[in-house]
Coordinates of C-alpha atoms and ligand atoms in Angstrom, one line a residue:
M1 CA -24.7 11.4 -22.9
S2 CA -22.7 8.0 -22.0
T3 CA -20.0 8.3 -19.4
P4 CA -16.7 7.5 -20.5
R5 CA -15.4 3.9 -19.6
K6 CA -13.0 4.2 -16.4
Q7 CA -9.4 3.1 -17.1
V8 CA -8.4 0.2 -14.5
I9 CA -5.4 1.5 -12.7
L10 CA -3.1 -1.6 -11.7
G11 CA -0.2 -1.6 -9.0
A12 CA 2.0 -4.8 -8.6
Y13 CA 2.3 -5.5 -4.8
L14 CA 5.5 -7.5 -4.2
G15 CA 4.5 -9.5 -0.9
G16 CA 6.8 -8.8 1.6
V17 CA 6.6 -10.4 4.9
N18 CA 2.7 -11.7 5.6
H19 CA 0.9 -14.9 5.4
H20 CA 0.0 -14.4 1.7
T21 CA 3.5 -14.8 0.5
A22 CA 4.1 -18.3 0.3
W23 CA 8.0 -17.8 0.1
W24 CA 8.7 -21.3 1.5
L25 CA 7.0 -23.2 -1.5
P26 CA 9.9 -25.0 -3.2
E27 CA 8.8 -23.0 -6.5
A28 CA 9.4 -19.7 -5.1
G29 CA 12.0 -17.2 -5.5
S30 CA 14.3 -15.1 -2.8
Q31 CA 12.5 -12.5 -1.0
A32 CA 15.7 -10.4 -0.9
D33 CA 17.5 -10.9 -4.3
F34 CA 17.5 -8.3 -6.7
S35 CA 16.2 -10.5 -9.2
S36 CA 12.9 -11.1 -7.5
F37 CA 12.2 -7.4 -7.7
E38 CA 13.4 -6.9 -11.2
H39 CA 11.3 -9.7 -12.4
T40 CA 8.1 -8.5 -10.8
A41 CA 8.7 -4.8 -11.8
R42 CA 9.6 -5.9 -15.8
T43 CA 6.7 -8.3 -15.7
A44 CA 4.2 -5.2 -14.6
E45 CA 5.8 -3.3 -16.9
R46 CA 5.2 -5.5 -19.8
G47 CA 1.4 -5.8 -18.3
K48 CA 1.3 -1.8 -18.6
F49 CA 0.7 -1.6 -14.7
D50 CA 0.7 1.9 -13.5
F51 CA 3.2 1.1 -10.8
F52 CA 5.2 -1.2 -8.5
F53 CA 4.4 -1.2 -5.0
L54 CA 6.1 -2.0 -1.7
A55 CA 4.4 -2.3 1.7
E56 CA 7.2 -1.5 4.7
G57 CA 7.6 -3.0 8.2
L58 CA 10.1 -1.3 10.2
I59 CA 10.2 -4.0 12.9
L60 CA 9.9 -8.2 12.7
R61 CA 6.5 -8.8 13.9
E62 CA 6.3 -11.0 17.3
R63 CA 4.3 -13.2 19.3
A64 CA 4.9 -13.7 23.2
G65 CA 8.6 -12.6 22.3
K66 CA 9.2 -15.1 19.2
I67 CA 9.3 -13.6 15.8
F68 CA 6.6 -14.6 13.3
D69 CA 7.8 -17.5 11.1
Q70 CA 7.0 -15.5 7.9
D71 CA 9.3 -12.7 9.2
I72 CA 12.7 -14.7 8.8
I73 CA 13.2 -13.8 5.7
G74 CA 13.5 -10.1 6.4
R75 CA 12.4 -6.8 5.3
P76 CA 14.5 -4.8 2.8
D77 CA 14.8 -0.9 2.7
T78 CA 12.3 0.6 0.4
F79 CA 14.3 3.2 -1.3
T80 CA 17.3 1.3 -1.9
V81 CA 14.9 -1.3 -3.5
L82 CA 12.9 1.2 -5.6
A83 CA 16.0 3.1 -7.1
S84 CA 17.3 -0.4 -8.3
I85 CA 14.1 -0.9 -10.0
A86 CA 14.2 2.6 -11.7
A87 CA 17.0 1.5 -13.5
V88 CA 15.7 -1.4 -15.2
T89 CA 12.2 0.1 -16.0
E90 CA 10.9 2.8 -18.1
H91 CA 7.4 3.7 -17.2
L92 CA 6.4 1.9 -14.2
G93 CA 5.6 4.0 -11.2
L94 CA 7.6 3.3 -8.3
A95 CA 6.0 3.4 -4.9
G96 CA 7.4 2.9 -1.3
T97 CA 5.2 2.6 2.0
I98 CA 7.2 5.1 4.3
N99 CA 6.3 5.9 7.9
A100 CA 5.5 9.5 8.7
T101 CA 6.1 9.0 12.4
F102 CA 9.6 7.9 12.6
N103 CA 11.1 9.6 9.7
E104 CA 12.2 13.3 9.5
P105 CA 10.6 15.6 6.5
Y106 CA 14.2 16.7 5.0
E107 CA 15.4 12.9 4.5
L108 CA 11.9 12.1 3.2
A109 CA 11.7 15.0 0.8
R110 CA 15.3 14.3 0.0
Q111 CA 14.8 10.7 -0.7
L112 CA 11.6 10.8 -2.7
A113 CA 12.7 13.8 -5.0
S114 CA 15.5 11.8 -5.6
L115 CA 14.0 9.0 -6.7
D116 CA 11.7 11.1 -8.9
H117 CA 14.7 12.6 -10.8
L118 CA 16.6 9.1 -11.2
S119 CA 13.4 7.6 -12.7
D120 CA 12.3 10.7 -14.9
G121 CA 8.8 11.3 -12.7
R122 CA 7.8 7.7 -11.3
A123 CA 8.5 8.4 -7.7
A124 CA 5.2 7.8 -5.2
W125 CA 5.2 7.8 -1.4
N126 CA 2.4 5.5 0.5
V127 CA 2.1 7.5 3.8
V128 CA 1.4 5.4 6.8
T129 CA 1.1 6.1 10.1
S130 CA 2.2 3.5 12.6
F131 CA 3.2 4.8 15.8
D132 CA 3.5 2.1 18.3
A133 CA 6.2 1.8 20.7
F134 CA 7.2 -1.6 19.8
T135 CA 7.9 -0.4 16.2
G136 CA 9.5 3.1 17.5
Q137 CA 12.2 1.2 19.6
N138 CA 14.1 0.7 16.5
F139 CA 14.3 4.4 16.0
R140 CA 15.7 7.8 17.6
R141 CA 13.0 8.4 20.1
G142 CA 11.0 5.4 20.6
G143 CA 7.3 5.4 20.9
F144 CA 6.9 9.1 21.5
L145 CA 3.8 9.8 20.0
D146 CA 0.2 9.4 21.3
P147 CA -2.1 7.7 18.9
A148 CA -4.6 10.4 18.7
D149 CA -1.8 12.8 16.8
R150 CA -0.6 10.3 14.5
Y151 CA -2.2 12.2 11.7
A152 CA -1.6 15.4 12.6
R153 CA 1.8 14.3 12.7
A154 CA 1.5 12.6 9.2
E155 CA -0.2 15.7 7.9
E156 CA 2.4 18.1 9.3
T157 CA 5.3 16.0 7.9
L158 CA 3.6 15.9 4.8
N159 CA 3.3 19.7 4.6
A160 CA 7.1 20.0 5.5
V161 CA 7.8 17.7 2.7
R162 CA 6.0 19.9 0.0
A163 CA 7.7 22.9 1.3
L164 CA 10.9 21.1 0.5
W165 CA 9.9 20.1 -2.7
D166 CA 8.3 23.4 -3.6
S167 CA 11.3 25.5 -2.3
W168 CA 12.9 25.1 -5.7
D169 CA 11.0 26.0 -9.1
A170 CA 11.7 25.6 -12.4
A171 CA 12.8 29.2 -12.9
D172 CA 15.1 28.9 -10.0
I173 CA 18.2 27.9 -12.3
V174 CA 18.4 30.6 -14.8
A175 CA 20.9 31.1 -17.9
D176 CA 23.1 34.1 -17.2
K177 CA 23.8 36.0 -20.6
S178 CA 26.7 37.5 -19.8
S179 CA 28.8 34.6 -18.5
G180 CA 26.8 32.2 -20.8
R181 CA 26.3 30.0 -17.6
F182 CA 23.7 28.6 -15.5
L183 CA 23.0 30.1 -12.4
A184 CA 20.8 29.1 -9.6
R185 CA 18.5 32.2 -8.1
P186 CA 19.8 33.4 -4.7
D187 CA 16.7 32.0 -2.6
A188 CA 16.8 28.6 -4.7
G189 CA 15.8 25.7 -1.9
S190 CA 15.6 28.4 0.9
F191 CA 13.0 27.0 3.2
A192 CA 11.6 27.6 6.4
F193 CA 8.6 25.4 8.4
H194 CA 7.4 25.6 11.8
G195 CA 4.5 23.8 13.3
S196 CA 3.8 21.8 16.3
Q197 CA 6.3 18.9 15.3
F198 CA 9.1 20.6 13.2
G199 CA 10.8 23.7 13.3
I200 CA 13.0 23.6 10.1
S201 CA 14.8 26.0 7.9
G202 CA 17.5 26.0 5.3
R203 CA 18.3 25.3 1.8
F204 CA 17.0 22.0 0.4
T205 CA 19.4 20.4 -1.5
V206 CA 17.5 18.7 -4.5
P207 CA 16.1 21.0 -7.4
R208 CA 12.7 20.5 -8.5
S209 CA 11.8 16.8 -9.5
P210 CA 10.2 16.0 -12.8
Q211 CA 6.5 15.4 -11.2
G212 CA 7.2 18.6 -9.0
R213 CA 5.7 16.7 -6.4
P214 CA 5.7 12.9 -6.2
V215 CA 2.6 11.2 -5.9
I216 CA 0.9 10.6 -2.3
L217 CA -0.9 7.1 -1.6
Q218 CA -2.3 6.7 1.8
A219 CA -3.3 3.5 3.8
G220 CA -5.3 3.4 6.9
V221 CA -9.2 3.5 7.4
S222 CA -9.9 5.2 10.7
P223 CA -12.2 8.5 10.4
Q224 CA -8.7 10.4 10.9
G225 CA -7.1 8.4 8.0
R226 CA -9.8 9.0 5.7
A227 CA -9.9 12.7 6.4
F228 CA -6.1 12.8 5.8
A229 CA -6.4 10.8 2.6
A230 CA -9.1 13.4 1.3
A231 CA -7.2 16.2 1.9
N232 CA -4.1 15.0 0.9
A233 CA -3.6 11.8 -0.8
D234 CA -3.7 11.3 -4.8
A235 CA -4.7 7.6 -4.0
I236 CA -5.6 5.2 -1.3
F237 CA -4.4 1.8 -0.7
S238 CA -7.4 0.1 0.7
P239 CA -8.4 -3.0 2.5
Y240 CA -12.0 -3.1 1.0
G241 CA -12.0 -5.6 -2.0
K242 CA -15.4 -6.8 -1.5
L243 CA -18.8 -5.2 -1.9
P244 CA -20.6 -3.6 -0.4
E245 CA -18.0 -2.4 2.1
A246 CA -15.7 -1.4 -1.2
A247 CA -18.5 0.7 -2.6
D248 CA -19.2 2.6 0.9
F249 CA -15.9 3.3 1.4
Y250 CA -15.3 4.7 -2.3
R251 CA -18.6 6.7 -1.9
D252 CA -17.2 8.2 1.8
I253 CA -13.9 9.2 0.3
K254 CA -14.9 10.7 -2.8
A255 CA -17.3 12.8 -1.0
R256 CA -15.1 13.6 1.7
A257 CA -12.4 14.9 -1.2
I258 CA -15.4 16.7 -2.8
A259 CA -15.8 18.5 0.8
A260 CA -12.3 19.4 1.0
G261 CA -12.5 21.0 -2.5
R262 CA -11.1 18.7 -4.6
A263 CA -12.3 16.6 -7.5
A264 CA -13.4 13.1 -7.1
E265 CA -11.7 11.9 -9.7
D266 CA -8.3 13.5 -8.2
I267 CA -8.3 10.7 -5.6
K268 CA -8.0 6.9 -6.5
I269 CA -9.3 4.3 -4.7
L270 CA -7.2 1.0 -5.0
P271 CA -7.9 -2.2 -2.9
S272 CA -5.5 -4.7 -2.3
A273 CA -6.5 -8.0 -4.1
S274 CA -5.0 -11.4 -4.5
F275 CA -5.8 -13.4 -7.9
V276 CA -6.0 -17.2 -8.6
L277 CA -6.6 -18.3 -12.3
G278 CA -7.7 -21.4 -13.8
D279 CA -8.7 -23.1 -17.2
T280 CA -12.0 -23.8 -15.7
E281 CA -13.8 -21.9 -12.8
A282 CA -14.0 -25.2 -11.0
E283 CA -10.1 -25.8 -11.2
A284 CA -9.5 -21.8 -10.2
I285 CA -11.8 -22.6 -7.0
E286 CA -9.8 -25.8 -6.3
K287 CA -6.6 -24.0 -6.5
Y288 CA -7.5 -21.0 -4.4
H289 CA -8.6 -23.2 -1.7
A290 CA -5.3 -25.0 -1.8
I291 CA -3.3 -21.9 -1.7
R292 CA -5.3 -20.4 1.2
T293 CA -4.8 -23.9 3.3
E294 CA -1.1 -23.1 2.3
Q295 CA -1.2 -19.7 3.6
V296 CA -3.1 -20.1 6.7
T297 CA -1.4 -22.7 8.9
G298 CA -3.0 -23.5 12.3
Q299 CA -0.2 -21.4 14.0
T300 CA -1.1 -18.4 11.4
A301 CA -4.8 -18.6 12.3
L302 CA -4.2 -18.4 15.9
I303 CA -2.2 -15.3 15.5
L304 CA -4.8 -13.5 13.4
L305 CA -7.0 -14.5 15.9
E306 CA -5.3 -13.3 18.6
Q307 CA -4.9 -9.9 17.0
I308 CA -8.5 -9.5 17.4
W309 CA -9.0 -11.4 20.7
N310 CA -6.1 -9.5 22.3
R311 CA -5.6 -12.7 24.0
D312 CA -3.0 -15.9 24.4
L313 CA -5.1 -18.2 22.2
S314 CA -2.3 -20.9 22.0
G315 CA -4.3 -23.4 24.0
Y316 CA -7.3 -23.4 21.3
D317 CA -6.9 -26.2 18.8
P318 CA -6.8 -24.6 15.1
E319 CA -8.7 -27.6 13.9
G320 CA -11.5 -27.2 17.0
P321 CA -14.1 -24.2 17.4
V322 CA -14.0 -20.5 17.5
P323 CA -12.4 -19.3 20.9
D324 CA -15.7 -19.2 23.2
I325 CA -14.3 -16.2 25.4
D326 CA -14.7 -12.5 24.9
P327 CA -11.7 -10.2 23.7
D328 CA -9.7 -8.3 26.0
P329 CA -9.1 -5.1 24.4
D330 CA -7.6 -3.2 27.4
A331 CA -4.8 -5.9 27.7
A332 CA -1.0 -5.0 26.6
P333 CA -1.0 -5.8 23.1
I334 CA 0.1 -9.9 22.6
I335 CA 0.7 -9.5 19.2
Q336 CA 3.6 -6.7 18.3
G337 CA 4.4 -4.7 15.2
R338 CA 1.1 -5.6 13.3
A339 CA -1.5 -2.7 12.0
F340 CA -4.8 -3.2 13.4
V341 CA -7.7 -2.8 10.9
H342 CA -10.6 -4.5 12.5
Q343 CA -12.1 -1.0 14.7
D344 CA -14.3 -3.0 16.8
R345 CA -13.2 -6.5 18.2
F346 CA -16.7 -7.6 19.5
A347 CA -18.5 -7.0 16.7
T348 CA -15.4 -8.9 14.6
V349 CA -15.8 -11.5 17.1
E350 CA -19.4 -11.8 16.5
R351 CA -19.3 -11.9 13.1
L352 CA -16.5 -14.7 12.9
R353 CA -18.9 -16.7 15.5
Q354 CA -21.9 -16.4 13.2
V355 CA -19.9 -17.6 9.9
A356 CA -18.4 -20.5 11.8
E357 CA -22.0 -21.4 12.8
A358 CA -23.5 -20.8 9.7
K359 CA -20.9 -22.6 7.2
K360 CA -20.0 -24.8 9.6
L361 CA -16.2 -23.9 9.8
N362 CA -13.7 -24.6 12.6
L363 CA -11.2 -22.1 13.8
R364 CA -8.7 -22.4 11.0
E365 CA -11.2 -22.5 8.1
V366 CA -13.0 -19.6 9.4
V367 CA -9.8 -17.5 9.1
I368 CA -9.3 -18.9 5.6
D369 CA -12.9 -17.7 4.7
Q370 CA -12.9 -14.6 6.3
F371 CA -9.2 -12.9 6.1
E372 CA -8.9 -12.5 2.7
R373 CA -9.5 -8.8 1.4
G374 CA -10.8 -9.3 -1.9
P375 CA -9.8 -12.5 -4.1
L376 CA -10.1 -12.6 -7.8
V377 CA -11.1 -16.2 -8.8
G378 CA -11.6 -17.6 -12.3
T379 CA -11.0 -18.1 -15.6
P380 CA -8.8 -15.4 -17.4
A381 CA -12.2 -13.9 -19.0
Q382 CA -13.9 -14.3 -15.3
V383 CA -11.4 -12.4 -13.6
A384 CA -11.0 -9.5 -16.6
E385 CA -14.9 -9.4 -16.0
Q386 CA -14.6 -9.1 -12.2
I387 CA -11.7 -6.2 -12.4
D388 CA -13.8 -4.3 -15.0
A389 CA -17.0 -4.8 -13.7
F390 CA -15.9 -3.7 -10.2
V391 CA -14.1 -0.4 -11.3
Q392 CA -16.8 0.6 -13.6
N393 CA -19.4 0.3 -10.9
D394 CA -17.5 2.2 -8.7
G395 CA -16.2 -0.4 -6.2
S396 CA -12.8 1.1 -7.0
D397 CA -10.4 2.8 -9.7
G398 CA -8.6 -0.3 -9.9
F399 CA -6.5 -2.5 -7.7
I400 CA -2.8 -3.2 -6.0
L401 CA -2.6 -6.9 -7.2
G402 CA -0.4 -9.5 -5.4
S403 CA 0.4 -13.3 -5.9
H404 CA 1.2 -15.7 -3.5
L405 CA 4.3 -16.6 -5.4
V406 CA 7.1 -14.3 -5.5
P407 CA 8.2 -13.6 -8.1
W408 CA 6.7 -15.7 -10.7
G409 CA 3.0 -15.1 -9.7
L410 CA 2.3 -11.9 -11.8
D411 CA 3.5 -13.7 -15.3
E412 CA 0.3 -15.4 -15.5
F413 CA -1.9 -12.6 -14.8
V414 CA 0.2 -10.3 -17.3
D415 CA -0.1 -13.3 -20.1
K416 CA -3.7 -13.8 -19.7
V417 CA -5.8 -11.5 -18.1
V418 CA -4.0 -8.3 -19.2
P419 CA -4.8 -8.7 -22.9
L420 CA -8.6 -9.3 -21.9
L421 CA -8.6 -6.2 -20.1
Q422 CA -7.1 -4.4 -23.3
E423 CA -9.6 -5.9 -25.4
R424 CA -12.4 -4.3 -23.5
G425 CA -10.7 -0.9 -23.8
A426 CA -10.1 -0.9 -19.7
L427 CA -6.6 -0.9 -19.7
R428 CA -3.9 1.1 -22.0
T429 CA -1.9 -0.8 -24.5
E430 CA 0.7 1.5 -24.5
Y431 CA 2.0 4.0 -21.7
T432 CA 0.7 7.4 -22.7
G433 CA 2.2 9.5 -20.1
T434 CA 5.8 11.0 -19.3
T435 CA 5.4 10.4 -15.3
L436 CA 3.2 8.3 -12.9
R437 CA 1.0 11.2 -12.2
D438 CA 0.4 11.8 -15.7
N439 CA -0.6 7.7 -16.4
L440 CA -2.8 7.9 -13.2
G441 CA -4.7 10.8 -14.8
L442 CA -4.0 13.3 -12.0
P443 CA -3.6 17.1 -12.0
D444 CA -0.1 18.5 -13.2
V445 CA 1.5 19.9 -10.3
R446 CA 4.8 20.7 -11.9
S447 CA 3.9 24.5 -12.4
A448 CA 1.0 24.5 -10.0
A449 CA 3.0 24.3 -7.0
T450 CA 2.8 27.1 -4.4
V451 CA 6.5 27.9 -3.5
P452 CA 6.3 28.5 0.5
A453 CA 7.4 31.6 2.3
R454 CA 11.2 31.7 1.7
A455 CA 13.6 32.0 4.8
Ligands
FMN1 C1 -4.4 -1.7 3.3 C2 -3.5 -1.2 4.5 C3 -2.2 -1.6 4.4 C4 -1.1 -1.1 5.1 N1 0.4 -1.3 4.8 C5 1.0 -0.7 5.6 C6 2.6 -1.3 5.7 O1 2.9 -1.6 4.6 N2 3.4 -0.6 6.7 C7 2.9 0.1 7.7 O2 3.7 0.4 8.5 N3 1.5 0.2 7.8 C8 0.4 -0.6 6.8 N4 -0.8 0.0 7.1 C9 -0.8 0.8 8.4 C10 -1.6 2.0 8.2 O3 -0.7 3.0 7.7 C11 -1.5 2.4 9.7 O4 -0.5 2.8 10.3 C12 -2.5 2.0 10.6 O5 -3.7 1.2 9.7 C13 -3.5 2.8 11.3 O6 -4.2 3.6 10.6 P1 -5.9 3.8 10.7 O7 -5.9 4.0 12.0 O8 -6.1 5.4 10.0 O9 -6.3 2.7 10.2 C14 -1.6 -0.3 6.4 C15 -3.0 0.0 6.6 C16 -4.0 -0.8 5.6 C17 -5.4 -0.5 5.8

């Protein structure tokens, strides 16, 4: 019996402040105008994407006290943007990256359930766990959390949020025959949650939302992050867009999910990826190199390496060799406010040196070559083939795609690659589900949700 063809899941990533988004190009639009968000979301919906995705930064990143050039365009609030997009789209999921460390469960549950109501069941939460004191200084309690506890806090936050969502069930609003009015059951919305991080009780203000529980995504690759995702997430925003790492990650997460008592297909792996299209392969490669050169300026190259070396590298020439000194893992962080995903600094430095040597690359060129998560480059037919083959061979279940050009970059993908994916039977031609959960093929938890102990 042949295995059915996997459907490619697609998310549209609207670049925030990172060096991938070339906001300074004359043809680029605003990073904050409603029209930019609207255009990207409408384009994604035209291409039958599963969801629109926003990353989040709670602080402007700094190097040695100066904010990054890219951050001067600011970081708008996620929920406000997603609520505005809900009004101009009909089927597209709305995924927001929201930190579990600095937010409170009651606020999160309320915002997400409200978004789920406003959008008729399209809300998703990408749970991230950045904990550092630099990020925390904007918030009530500063950098209060030991890094070792970031996922314990995330798990408890999520459990508390679920308890709040589950505090209402569908039967909590009943028709009263004698008065002809609808009444809430006496314990509707009552909740009590007590753990090491929170002791909360009361009544939740938002009745059960269309998805029951909005979709949960996670981003983070440490062993704790993987365990948290395997037990709790419906999907992972992964940094592994290239083989063989992507397939290793895929296998690892699916095995962990099964060990946690779940079905492998109940957690979707979605690497972040960029794409560059050309009429010929050679044209696409040329465009790709031009874009990478535009994205990775000498200053950006040094900043990206400083994140690994954790040293001031400003004395190094970006057009010269890779620094010959060792990283300094124990020093105070030189780059503030950036998630660090390279787990072993010494091994990464060694790899960069080997690549530079083998390919005869200077410092900036090695960053251009190595700091790219998984580019899809080629003719539309080649890119459609790359995406489909990657998914069918279990490198992932789909991709979260971002273009360097906000907000017009996605148009070309939707016009040229989407029809080819549809022809292959790898992408829907119409939305079939009524909620994001349905469209992603996730279990329906509207009625299955367990109602927690009532206060
Ligand atoms: C692909 C990817 C995207 C991420 N995006 C964000 C983000 O937008 N905002 C944020 O605060 N943290 C983001 N993070 C950071 C993680 O959520 C997490 O805080 C950090 O990587 C530490 O988790 P870990 O130790 O499990 O890797 C991202 C991480 C990854 C791997």
